[in-house]
XYZ file of C-alpha atoms in Angstrom:
158
model
C 40.075 6.895 34.787
C 38.534 9.543 36.859
C 36.220 12.291 35.852
C 36.128 15.723 37.314
C 33.572 18.520 36.979
C 35.131 21.763 35.875
C 33.067 24.891 36.701
C 31.623 26.952 39.731
C 28.722 26.007 41.832
C 25.616 28.068 41.308
C 23.512 29.570 44.071
C 21.920 26.473 44.921
C 25.042 24.201 44.817
C 24.414 22.942 41.317
C 27.302 23.171 38.865
C 26.732 25.735 36.107
C 29.072 24.216 33.555
C 28.765 20.464 32.834
C 32.046 19.871 31.339
C 33.823 16.812 32.473
C 37.729 16.036 32.235
C 39.602 13.036 33.076
C 41.973 13.556 36.041
C 45.351 11.984 36.207
C 46.226 9.233 38.607
C 48.622 11.438 40.374
C 45.667 13.499 41.874
C 45.069 13.122 45.609
C 41.976 10.708 46.007
C 40.991 12.272 49.229
C 40.739 15.716 47.370
C 38.789 14.260 44.453
C 35.056 14.665 45.033
C 34.376 11.938 42.261
C 36.203 8.932 43.142
C 36.547 6.044 40.648
C 33.792 3.377 40.832
C 35.737 0.224 41.732
C 32.701 -1.909 39.925
C 32.999 -0.050 36.526
C 35.251 -2.590 34.917
C 33.079 -5.432 36.187
C 29.892 -3.785 35.053
C 31.246 -3.081 31.463
C 32.380 -6.694 31.224
C 29.011 -7.868 32.215
C 27.339 -5.488 29.880
C 29.437 -6.830 26.930
C 28.651 -10.449 27.768
C 24.832 -9.736 27.725
C 25.140 -7.729 24.567
C 27.043 -10.493 22.816
C 24.739 -13.227 23.932
C 21.722 -11.328 22.857
C 23.128 -10.408 19.454
C 21.874 -13.790 17.982
C 18.403 -13.046 19.347
C 18.083 -9.580 17.643
C 16.219 -9.458 14.470
C 18.174 -9.448 11.221
C 18.298 -6.225 9.289
C 17.772 -8.112 6.167
C 14.350 -9.508 7.161
C 11.284 -7.821 5.939
C 8.559 -6.427 8.060
C 6.201 -9.322 8.602
C 3.268 -6.816 9.431
C 3.682 -4.792 6.223
C 0.873 -5.279 3.739
C 1.765 -6.044 0.212
C 1.286 -3.197 -2.303
C -1.696 -3.808 -4.375
C -1.156 -3.557 -8.068
C -3.817 -3.092 -10.670
C -4.362 -6.011 -13.207
C -2.757 -4.044 -16.089
C 0.535 -3.423 -14.035
C 0.581 -7.016 -12.755
C 0.438 -8.412 -16.163
C 2.504 -5.664 -17.827
C -0.109 -4.747 -20.363
C -0.120 -1.320 -22.184
C -3.598 -0.560 -23.599
C -3.804 0.356 -27.139
C -6.462 1.758 -29.240
C -6.055 -1.110 -31.621
C -6.984 -3.707 -28.878
C -10.689 -3.318 -28.912
C -11.288 -6.517 -26.807
C -9.346 -5.053 -24.034
C -10.794 -1.686 -24.107
C -14.346 -3.064 -24.196
C -13.741 -4.750 -20.842
C -13.594 -1.124 -19.275
C -16.861 0.083 -21.002
C -20.377 -0.330 -19.577
C -22.500 -2.426 -21.775
C -25.560 -0.199 -21.188
C -24.288 3.248 -21.329
C -21.033 3.052 -23.229
C -19.134 5.104 -20.670
C -15.932 3.818 -19.177
C -16.144 2.486 -15.774
C -14.376 4.589 -12.845
C -11.185 3.490 -11.016
C -13.335 2.456 -7.949
C -14.881 -0.232 -10.176
C -12.121 -1.335 -12.402
C -9.301 -1.315 -9.740
C -6.840 0.184 -12.091
C -4.151 2.601 -10.865
C -4.398 6.262 -11.863
C -1.916 6.165 -14.726
C -3.552 3.069 -16.304
C -6.973 4.286 -15.936
C -6.231 7.577 -17.706
C -4.410 5.659 -20.579
C -7.400 3.276 -20.998
C -9.734 6.291 -21.016
C -7.503 8.056 -23.600
C -7.283 4.972 -25.742
C -10.889 4.447 -25.780
C -11.586 8.027 -26.765
C -8.928 7.590 -29.603
C -10.618 4.274 -30.793
C -14.096 6.125 -30.720
C -12.806 9.069 -32.757
C -11.286 6.754 -35.284
C -14.660 4.906 -35.599
C -13.460 1.620 -34.262
C -15.585 1.682 -31.106
C -19.377 2.646 -30.743
C -19.989 5.559 -28.466
C -23.447 4.408 -26.949
C -23.151 0.780 -26.461
C -20.658 -1.945 -25.968
C -19.774 -3.912 -29.188
C -22.143 -6.812 -29.258
C -19.320 -9.346 -30.042
C -17.738 -8.502 -26.893
C -20.648 -8.982 -24.562
C -19.651 -12.474 -23.623
C -16.111 -11.979 -22.753
C -15.121 -13.097 -19.318
C -15.236 -10.013 -16.882
C -12.050 -8.553 -15.349
C -14.120 -7.294 -12.403
C -17.567 -7.032 -11.048
C -19.232 -3.666 -11.810
C -21.828 -4.375 -9.127
C -19.296 -4.866 -6.299
C -16.576 -1.882 -6.402
C -13.215 -2.455 -5.210
C -12.956 0.903 -3.396
C -15.567 2.763 -1.609
C -17.310 5.590 -3.644
C -19.900 8.323 -3.175
C -22.838 6.704 -4.875
């Protein structure tokens, strides 16, 4: 199969239109400025051999990226726990024993949704009189900590 350029030559001898058509085998090869490359078939066969031999070396599309970091989940999302105002022991884990204020996300390591839910449930429990405002309940002081308030998980301003 031969290809021929249809179009006029510009002022510098460069074709203006780059449209190629196949020429029939009845064309005179002496008049054809683009003769057929006799090595095209051999090159295509060699290329197909290389592609087929390398196909088993290519990475599988089903394989996960080995360099991708695992997405970090907060402890409540990992264990699928939904905080409730009735669960005072869980809520007291996120309250400072000195000031009674809820710890921030950078200390607790909770995701934004769970942190807001914990703070909302703490306020609900306080409004119902189930949790103290200024201190942590004394019977929950010896519970095992979920995190270390002295070593925040994320950087912060203070």
